Short mmCIF file of C-alpha atoms and ligand atoms in Angstrom, two decimals:
data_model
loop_
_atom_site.label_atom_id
_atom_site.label_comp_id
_atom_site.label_asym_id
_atom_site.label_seq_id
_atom_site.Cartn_x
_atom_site.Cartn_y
_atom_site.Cartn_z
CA UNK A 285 3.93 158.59 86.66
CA UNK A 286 5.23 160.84 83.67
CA UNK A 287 3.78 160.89 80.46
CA UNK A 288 6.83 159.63 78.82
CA UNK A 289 7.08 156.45 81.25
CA UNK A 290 2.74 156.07 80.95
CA UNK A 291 3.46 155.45 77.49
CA UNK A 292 6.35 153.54 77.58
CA UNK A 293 4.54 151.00 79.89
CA UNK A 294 2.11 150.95 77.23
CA UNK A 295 4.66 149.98 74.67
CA UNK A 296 5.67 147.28 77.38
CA UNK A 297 2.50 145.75 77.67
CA UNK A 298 1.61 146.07 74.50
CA UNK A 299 5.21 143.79 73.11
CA UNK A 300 4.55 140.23 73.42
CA UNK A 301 5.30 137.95 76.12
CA UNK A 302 9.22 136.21 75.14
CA UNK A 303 10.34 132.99 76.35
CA UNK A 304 13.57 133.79 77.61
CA UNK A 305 16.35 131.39 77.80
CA UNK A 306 19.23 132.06 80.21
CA UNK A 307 22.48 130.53 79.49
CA UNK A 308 25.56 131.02 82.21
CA UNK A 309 24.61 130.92 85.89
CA UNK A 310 27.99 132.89 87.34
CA UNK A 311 28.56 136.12 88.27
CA UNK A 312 26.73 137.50 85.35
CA UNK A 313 23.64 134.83 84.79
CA UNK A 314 22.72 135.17 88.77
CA UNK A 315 23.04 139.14 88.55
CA UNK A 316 20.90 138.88 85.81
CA UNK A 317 17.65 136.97 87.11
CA UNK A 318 18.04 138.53 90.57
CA UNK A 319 17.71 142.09 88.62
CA UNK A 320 14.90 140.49 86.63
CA UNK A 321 13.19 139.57 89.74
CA UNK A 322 13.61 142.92 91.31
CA UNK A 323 11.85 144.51 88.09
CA UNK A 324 8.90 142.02 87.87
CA UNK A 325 7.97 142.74 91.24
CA UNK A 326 7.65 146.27 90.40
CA UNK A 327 5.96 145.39 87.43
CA UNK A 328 8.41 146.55 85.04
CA UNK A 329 10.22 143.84 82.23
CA UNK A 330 6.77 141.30 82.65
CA UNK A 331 6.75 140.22 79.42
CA UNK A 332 10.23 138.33 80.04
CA UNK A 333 9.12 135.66 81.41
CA UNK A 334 12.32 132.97 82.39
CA UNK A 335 12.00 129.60 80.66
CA UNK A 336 14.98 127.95 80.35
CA UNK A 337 18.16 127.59 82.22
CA UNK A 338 21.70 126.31 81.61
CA UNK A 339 25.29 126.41 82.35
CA UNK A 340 27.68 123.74 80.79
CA UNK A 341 26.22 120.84 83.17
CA UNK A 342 23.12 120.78 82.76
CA UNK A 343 19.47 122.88 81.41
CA UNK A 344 15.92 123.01 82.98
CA UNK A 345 12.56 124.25 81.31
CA UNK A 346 10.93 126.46 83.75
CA UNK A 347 6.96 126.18 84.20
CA UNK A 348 6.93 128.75 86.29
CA UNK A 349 9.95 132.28 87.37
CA UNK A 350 9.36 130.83 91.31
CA UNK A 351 11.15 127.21 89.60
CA UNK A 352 14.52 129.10 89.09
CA UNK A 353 16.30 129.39 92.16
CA UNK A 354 15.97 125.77 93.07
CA UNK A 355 16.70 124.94 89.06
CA UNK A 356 19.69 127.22 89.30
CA UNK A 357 21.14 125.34 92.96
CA UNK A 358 20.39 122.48 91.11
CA UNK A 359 22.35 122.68 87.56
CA UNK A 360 25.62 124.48 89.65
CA UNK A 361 26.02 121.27 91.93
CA UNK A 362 26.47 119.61 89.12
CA UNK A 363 30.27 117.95 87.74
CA UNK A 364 29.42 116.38 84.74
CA UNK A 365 29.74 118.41 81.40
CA UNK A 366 26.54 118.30 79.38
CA UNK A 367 24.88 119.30 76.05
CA UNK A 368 21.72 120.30 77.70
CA UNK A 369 22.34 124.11 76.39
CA UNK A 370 21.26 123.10 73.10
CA UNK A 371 17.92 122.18 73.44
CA UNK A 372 16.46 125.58 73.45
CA UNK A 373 12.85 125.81 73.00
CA UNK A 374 11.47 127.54 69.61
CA UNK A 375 11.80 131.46 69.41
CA UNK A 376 13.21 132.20 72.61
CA UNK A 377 15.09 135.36 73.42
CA UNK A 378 18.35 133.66 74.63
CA UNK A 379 20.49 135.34 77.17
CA UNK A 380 24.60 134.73 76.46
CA UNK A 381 25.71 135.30 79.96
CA UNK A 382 28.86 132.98 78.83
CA UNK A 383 32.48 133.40 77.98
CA UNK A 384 32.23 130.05 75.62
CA UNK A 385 33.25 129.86 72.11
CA UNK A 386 30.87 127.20 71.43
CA UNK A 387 28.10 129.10 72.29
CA UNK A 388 29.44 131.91 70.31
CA UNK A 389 29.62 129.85 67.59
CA UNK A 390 25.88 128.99 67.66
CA UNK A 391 24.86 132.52 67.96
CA UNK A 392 24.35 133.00 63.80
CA UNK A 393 22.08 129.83 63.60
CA UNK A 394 20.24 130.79 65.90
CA UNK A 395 19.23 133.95 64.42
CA UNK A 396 18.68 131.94 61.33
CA UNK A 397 16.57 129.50 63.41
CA UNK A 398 14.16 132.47 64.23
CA UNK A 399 15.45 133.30 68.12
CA UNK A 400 16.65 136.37 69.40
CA UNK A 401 19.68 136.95 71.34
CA UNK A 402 21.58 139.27 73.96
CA UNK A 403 25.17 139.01 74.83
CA UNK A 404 28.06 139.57 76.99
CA UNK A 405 29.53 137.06 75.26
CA UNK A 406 31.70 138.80 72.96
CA UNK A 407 32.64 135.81 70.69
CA UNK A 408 29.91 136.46 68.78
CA UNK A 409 30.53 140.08 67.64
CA UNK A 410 34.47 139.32 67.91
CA UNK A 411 34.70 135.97 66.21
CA UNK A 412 35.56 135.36 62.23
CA UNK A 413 34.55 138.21 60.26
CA UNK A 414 31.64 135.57 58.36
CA UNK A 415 29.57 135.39 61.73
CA UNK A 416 29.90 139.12 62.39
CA UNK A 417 28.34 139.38 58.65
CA UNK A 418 25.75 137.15 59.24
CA UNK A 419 24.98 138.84 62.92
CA UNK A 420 24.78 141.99 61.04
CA UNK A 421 21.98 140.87 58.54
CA UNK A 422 19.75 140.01 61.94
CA UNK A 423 21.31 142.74 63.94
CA UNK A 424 17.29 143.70 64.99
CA UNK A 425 17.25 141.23 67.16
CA UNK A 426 20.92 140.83 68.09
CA UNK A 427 21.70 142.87 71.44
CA UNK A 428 25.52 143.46 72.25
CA UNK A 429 25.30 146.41 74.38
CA UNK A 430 26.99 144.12 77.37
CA UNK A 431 30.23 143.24 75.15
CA UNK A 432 31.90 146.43 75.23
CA UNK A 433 31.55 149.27 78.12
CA UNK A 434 29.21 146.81 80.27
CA UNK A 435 26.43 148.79 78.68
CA UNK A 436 27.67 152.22 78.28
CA UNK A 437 26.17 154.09 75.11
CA UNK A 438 30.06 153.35 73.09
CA UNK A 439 28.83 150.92 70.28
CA UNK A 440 24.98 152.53 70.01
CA UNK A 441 26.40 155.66 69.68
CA UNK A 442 29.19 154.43 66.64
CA UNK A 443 26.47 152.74 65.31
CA UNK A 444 24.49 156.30 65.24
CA UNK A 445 27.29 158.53 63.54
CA UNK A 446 27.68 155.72 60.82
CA UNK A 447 23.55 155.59 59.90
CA UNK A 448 23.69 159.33 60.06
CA UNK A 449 26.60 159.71 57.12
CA UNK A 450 29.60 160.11 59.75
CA UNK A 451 32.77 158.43 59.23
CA UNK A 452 34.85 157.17 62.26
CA UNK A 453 38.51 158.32 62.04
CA UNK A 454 39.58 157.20 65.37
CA UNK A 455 38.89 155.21 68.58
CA UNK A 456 40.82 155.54 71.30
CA UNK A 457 39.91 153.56 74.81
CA UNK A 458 40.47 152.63 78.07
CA UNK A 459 38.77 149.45 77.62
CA UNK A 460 38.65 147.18 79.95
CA UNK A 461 37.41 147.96 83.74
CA UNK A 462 39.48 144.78 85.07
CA UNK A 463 42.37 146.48 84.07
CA UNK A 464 41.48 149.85 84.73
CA UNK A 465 41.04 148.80 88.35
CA UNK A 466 44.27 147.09 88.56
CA UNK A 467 46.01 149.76 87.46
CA UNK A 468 44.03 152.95 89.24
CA UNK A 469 46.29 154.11 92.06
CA UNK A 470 48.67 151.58 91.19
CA UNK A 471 52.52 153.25 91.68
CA UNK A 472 54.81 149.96 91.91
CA UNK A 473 54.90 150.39 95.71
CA UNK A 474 52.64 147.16 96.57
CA UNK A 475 51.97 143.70 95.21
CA UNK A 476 50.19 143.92 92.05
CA UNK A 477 49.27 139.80 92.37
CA UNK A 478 47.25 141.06 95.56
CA UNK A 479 45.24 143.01 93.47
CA UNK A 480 44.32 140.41 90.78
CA UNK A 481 43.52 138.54 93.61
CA UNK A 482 40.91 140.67 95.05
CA UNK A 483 39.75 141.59 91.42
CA UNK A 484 38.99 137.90 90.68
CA UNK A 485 37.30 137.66 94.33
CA UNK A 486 35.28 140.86 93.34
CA UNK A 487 33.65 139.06 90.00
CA UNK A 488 35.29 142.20 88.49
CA UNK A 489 37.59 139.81 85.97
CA UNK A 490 36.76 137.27 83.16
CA UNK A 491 36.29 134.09 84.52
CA UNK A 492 40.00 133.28 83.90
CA UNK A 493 42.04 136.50 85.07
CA UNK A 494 44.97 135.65 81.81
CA UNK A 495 42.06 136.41 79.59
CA UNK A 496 42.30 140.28 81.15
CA UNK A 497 45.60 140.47 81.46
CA UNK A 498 46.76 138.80 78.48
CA UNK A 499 44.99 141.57 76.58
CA UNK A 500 43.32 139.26 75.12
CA UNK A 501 39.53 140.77 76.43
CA UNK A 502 40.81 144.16 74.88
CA UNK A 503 41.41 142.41 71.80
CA UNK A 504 38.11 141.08 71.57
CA UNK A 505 36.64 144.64 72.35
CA UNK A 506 38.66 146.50 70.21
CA UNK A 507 37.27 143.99 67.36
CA UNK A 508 33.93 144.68 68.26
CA UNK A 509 33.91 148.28 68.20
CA UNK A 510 36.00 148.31 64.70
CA UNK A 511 33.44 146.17 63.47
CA UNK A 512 30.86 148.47 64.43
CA UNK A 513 32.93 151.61 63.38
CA UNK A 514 33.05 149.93 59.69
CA UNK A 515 36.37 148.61 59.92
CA UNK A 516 36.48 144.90 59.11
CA UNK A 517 39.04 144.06 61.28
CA UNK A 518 40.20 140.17 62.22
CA UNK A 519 41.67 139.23 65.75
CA UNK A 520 44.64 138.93 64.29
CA UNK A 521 45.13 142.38 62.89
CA UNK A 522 45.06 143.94 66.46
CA UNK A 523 49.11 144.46 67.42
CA UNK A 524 49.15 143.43 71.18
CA UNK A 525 51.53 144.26 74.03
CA UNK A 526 50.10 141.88 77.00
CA UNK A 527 49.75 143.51 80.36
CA UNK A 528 51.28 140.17 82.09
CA UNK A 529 52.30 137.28 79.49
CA UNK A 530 51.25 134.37 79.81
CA UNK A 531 52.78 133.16 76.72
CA UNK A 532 49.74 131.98 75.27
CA UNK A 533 48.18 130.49 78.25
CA UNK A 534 51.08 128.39 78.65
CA UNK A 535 52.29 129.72 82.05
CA UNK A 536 49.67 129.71 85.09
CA UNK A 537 48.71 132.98 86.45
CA UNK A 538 51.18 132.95 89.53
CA UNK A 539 53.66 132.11 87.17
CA UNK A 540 52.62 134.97 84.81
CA UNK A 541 52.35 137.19 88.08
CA UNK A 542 55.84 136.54 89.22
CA UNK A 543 58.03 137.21 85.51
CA UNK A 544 56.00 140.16 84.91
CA UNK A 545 55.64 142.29 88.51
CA UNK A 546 59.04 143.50 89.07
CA UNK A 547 58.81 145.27 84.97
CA UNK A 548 55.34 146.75 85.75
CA UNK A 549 56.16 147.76 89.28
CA UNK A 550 59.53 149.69 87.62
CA UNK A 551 57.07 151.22 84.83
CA UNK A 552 54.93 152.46 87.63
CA UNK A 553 57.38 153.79 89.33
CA UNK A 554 59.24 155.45 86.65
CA UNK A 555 55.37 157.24 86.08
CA UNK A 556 54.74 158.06 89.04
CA UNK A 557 57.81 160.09 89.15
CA UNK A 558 56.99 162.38 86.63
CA UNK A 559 53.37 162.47 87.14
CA UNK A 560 51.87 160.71 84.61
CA UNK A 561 49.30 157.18 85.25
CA UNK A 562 49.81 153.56 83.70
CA UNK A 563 46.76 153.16 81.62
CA UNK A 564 46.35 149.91 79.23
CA UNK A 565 44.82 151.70 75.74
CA UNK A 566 43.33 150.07 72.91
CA UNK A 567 44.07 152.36 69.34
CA UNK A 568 42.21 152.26 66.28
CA UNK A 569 43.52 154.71 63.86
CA UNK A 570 45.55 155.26 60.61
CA UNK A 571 48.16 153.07 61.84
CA UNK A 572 46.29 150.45 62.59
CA UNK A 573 45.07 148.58 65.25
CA UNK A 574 46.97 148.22 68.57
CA UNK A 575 46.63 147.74 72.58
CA UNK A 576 49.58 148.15 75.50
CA UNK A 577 50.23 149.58 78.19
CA UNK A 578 51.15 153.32 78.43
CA UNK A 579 51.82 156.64 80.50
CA UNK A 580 49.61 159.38 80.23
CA UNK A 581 49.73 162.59 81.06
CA UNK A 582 46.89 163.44 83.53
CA UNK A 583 45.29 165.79 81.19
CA UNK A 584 45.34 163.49 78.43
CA UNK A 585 41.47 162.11 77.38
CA UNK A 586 42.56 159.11 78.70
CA UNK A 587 44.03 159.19 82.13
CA UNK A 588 40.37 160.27 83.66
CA UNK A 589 38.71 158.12 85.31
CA UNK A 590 38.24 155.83 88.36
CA UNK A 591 38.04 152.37 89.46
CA UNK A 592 36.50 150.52 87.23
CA UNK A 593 35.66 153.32 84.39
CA UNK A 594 36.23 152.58 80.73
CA UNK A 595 36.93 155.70 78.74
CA UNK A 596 36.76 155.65 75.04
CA UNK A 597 37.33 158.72 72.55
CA UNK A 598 35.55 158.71 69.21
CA UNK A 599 37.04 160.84 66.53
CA UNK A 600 34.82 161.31 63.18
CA UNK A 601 34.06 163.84 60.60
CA UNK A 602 31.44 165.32 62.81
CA UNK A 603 34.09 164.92 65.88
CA UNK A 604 37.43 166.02 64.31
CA UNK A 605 38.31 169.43 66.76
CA UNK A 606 37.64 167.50 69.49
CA UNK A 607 36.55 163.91 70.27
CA UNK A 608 33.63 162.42 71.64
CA UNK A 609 34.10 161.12 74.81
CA UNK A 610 32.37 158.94 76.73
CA UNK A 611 33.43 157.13 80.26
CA UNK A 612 31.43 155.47 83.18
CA UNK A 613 32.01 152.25 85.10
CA UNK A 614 32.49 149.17 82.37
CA UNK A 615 32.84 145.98 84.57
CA UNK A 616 30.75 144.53 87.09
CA UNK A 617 27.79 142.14 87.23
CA UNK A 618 25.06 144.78 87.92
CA UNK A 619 25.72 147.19 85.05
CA UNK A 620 26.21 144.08 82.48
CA UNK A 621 23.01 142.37 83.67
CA UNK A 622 21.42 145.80 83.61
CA UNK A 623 22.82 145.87 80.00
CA UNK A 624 21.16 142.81 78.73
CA UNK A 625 17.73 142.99 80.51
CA UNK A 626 18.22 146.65 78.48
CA UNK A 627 18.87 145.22 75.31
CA UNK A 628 16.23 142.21 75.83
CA UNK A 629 13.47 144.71 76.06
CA UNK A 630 14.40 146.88 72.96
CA UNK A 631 14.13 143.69 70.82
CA UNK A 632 11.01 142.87 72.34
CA UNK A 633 9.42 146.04 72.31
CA UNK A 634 10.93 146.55 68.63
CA UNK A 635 9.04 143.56 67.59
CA UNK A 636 5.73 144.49 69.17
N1 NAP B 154 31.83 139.86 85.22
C1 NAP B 154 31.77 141.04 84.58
O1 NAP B 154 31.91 142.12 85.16
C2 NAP B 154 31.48 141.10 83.11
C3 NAP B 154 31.32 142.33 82.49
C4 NAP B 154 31.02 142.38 81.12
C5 NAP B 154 30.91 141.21 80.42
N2 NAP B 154 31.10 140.02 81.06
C6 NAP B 154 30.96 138.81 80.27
O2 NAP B 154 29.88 138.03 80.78
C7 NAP B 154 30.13 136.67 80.51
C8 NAP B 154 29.97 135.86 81.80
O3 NAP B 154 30.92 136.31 82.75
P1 NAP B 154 30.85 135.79 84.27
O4 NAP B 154 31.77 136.67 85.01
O5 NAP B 154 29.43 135.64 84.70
O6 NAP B 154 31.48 134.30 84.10
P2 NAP B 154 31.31 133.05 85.10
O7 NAP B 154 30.98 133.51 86.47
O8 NAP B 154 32.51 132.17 84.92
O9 NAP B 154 30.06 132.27 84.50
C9 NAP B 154 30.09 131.66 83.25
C10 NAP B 154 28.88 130.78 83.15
O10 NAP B 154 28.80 130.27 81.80
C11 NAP B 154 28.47 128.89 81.88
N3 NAP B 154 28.83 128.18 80.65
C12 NAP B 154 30.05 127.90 80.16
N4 NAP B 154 29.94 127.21 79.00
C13 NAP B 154 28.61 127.03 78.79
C14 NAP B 154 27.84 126.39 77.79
N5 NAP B 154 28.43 125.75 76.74
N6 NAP B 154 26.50 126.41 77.88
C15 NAP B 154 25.87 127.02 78.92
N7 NAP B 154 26.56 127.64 79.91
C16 NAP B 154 27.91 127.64 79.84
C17 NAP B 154 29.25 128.41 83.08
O11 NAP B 154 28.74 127.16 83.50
P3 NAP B 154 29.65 126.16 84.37
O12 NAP B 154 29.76 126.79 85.73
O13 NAP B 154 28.85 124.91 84.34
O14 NAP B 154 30.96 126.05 83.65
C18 NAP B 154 28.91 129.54 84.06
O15 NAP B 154 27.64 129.34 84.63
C19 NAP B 154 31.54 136.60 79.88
O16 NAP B 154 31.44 136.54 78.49
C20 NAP B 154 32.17 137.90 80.30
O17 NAP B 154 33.13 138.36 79.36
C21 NAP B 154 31.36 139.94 82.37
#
């Protein structure tokens, strides 16, 4: 072993032992305790130790990490809807692996209440510009590394120019890997439905796909990282040109599917033609805030990128000539679960 990780297992050891409370048991929630398994048994992440699990029908305490799986079979056959979640026991470090507003909206009592808390919930971060204050004021122990970029370094490293006197002049971003995977390769030559299909089947899309292809997930993103660049921006603020309309979740997503393909498969098309790729951007700059789709030249910062990579250029004082860029994949269960077992052991080796 390396000096560097010697010591940091010191630091490990050394952080005390958190009673972790997992809330969401899908794609995310499951990713998330079979990676914490996977690190126990090689003796890495001990001092997380599981005690609490809900989704929204049901919650168990947990004597014991072997109790889960049978805990977690348990709560999912569930049908009835139930305010288990609530009862979380004192000072735990609480997991968000939901996409629920209500929980959101419990996040900044929670922190007052004296827990911790790590998210891919991006409600919290993205909701009224009062709970982002009061997330702020706790922020130590307030992990949202998961929200945007499924981990990648995008909001750590805004949060790093700012503290070090820069000021953020730009963001530009491919944000959202859903997206960025529909539309990779895509040249109005097949069905586009297919692929939302086999997106949703993947675990690569929100739980409801209209939430991606609304914009709506951008939306919430782009709010995030504003917030975090020092812009106090609202939801509302954001100018957005859905992908497929759903007219406010008003039409289903076949529905949706159907009016919108044969525009996007013409747009495509038309791009293809000429070389450039369909990207769906998110814009923060001078003239405000904005998300749509658009063509981009292939050299342009944006256009890189595969599958599911998100791509986001920073431009600061520090990063004027030429922008920051950073890109890697930003969906899937692994890299967001990896994200949040990341984030729960800063806070609990910050408050060693
Ligand atoms: N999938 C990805 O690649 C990815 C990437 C980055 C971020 N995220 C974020 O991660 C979160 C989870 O996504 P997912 O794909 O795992 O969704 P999912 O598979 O639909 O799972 C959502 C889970 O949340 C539970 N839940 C809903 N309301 C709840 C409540 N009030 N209390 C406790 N649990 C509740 C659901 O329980 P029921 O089954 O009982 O309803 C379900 O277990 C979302 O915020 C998403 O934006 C996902």
């Amino acid at each position: 072993m390396s000096a560097v990780l010697a010591a940091h297992g010191r630091a490990l050891d050394a952080a005390p032992r958190a009673g972790v409370a997992l809330l969401g048991l899908g794609t995310v929630g499951r990713a998330w305790l079979a990676r914490l398994a996977r690190l126990q048994q090689t003796g890495l992440a001990r001092e997380l130790q599981l005690r609490f699990l809900a989704n929204s029908r049901g919650a168990a305490r947990l004597a014991r990490a072997a109790d889960a799986t049978p805990a977690v079979e348990s709560l999912r056959s569930r049908s009835v809807r139930s305010e288990a979640w609530r009862e979380l026991p004192p000072g735990s470090l609480i997991v968000d692996a939901t996409a629920s507003a209500e929980v959101a909206a419990e996040h900044a009592a929670w922190l007052d209440a004296g827990h911790a808390i790590v998210t891919a919930n991006k409600l919290g971060r993205a909701g009224p510009i009062e709970r982002h204050r009061h997330i702020e004021r706790a922020a130590a122990r307030y992990g949202d590394a998961a929200t945007v970029g499924a981990g990648l370094p995008i909001l750590e490293s805004l949060r790093r120019l700012r503290a070090g006197g820069d000021r953020i002049v730009s963001i530009a971003g491919v944000l959202s890997g859903t997206l960025a995977w529909l539309l990779d390769g895509y040249d109005g030559t097949t069905a586009f439905g297919a692929r939302v299909r086999e997106a949703h089947a993947r675990g690569y899309t929100e739980p409801d796909p209209r939430v991606d292809l609304s914009g709506e997930d951008v939306r919430r993103k782009l709010v995030v990282l504003a917030r975090a660049a020092g812009f106090e921006l609202e939801a509302h603020d954001v100018a957005i040109r859905p992908l497929i309309d759903d007219e406010r979740g008003t039409r289903t997503l076949d529905e949706a599917l159907v009016a919108a393909e044969p525009a996007l498969a013409a747009r495509a098309r038309e791009a293809t033609a000429v070389g450039e790729v369909l990207r769906y951007v998110a814009r923060l700059d001078e003239r405000g805030a904005r998300i749509g789709l658009e063509a981009l030249a292939p050299d342009d910062p944006l256009a890189g990128g595969r599958g599911c990579d998100n791509r986001v250029a920073i431009r600061s004082c520090r990063y004027a000539a030429s922008a920051l860029v950073i890109q890697g994949p930003g969906a899937g269960a692994e890299v967001t679960a990896a994200a949040l077992i990341d984030d729960a052991l800063r806070i609990t080796g910050a408050t060693a």
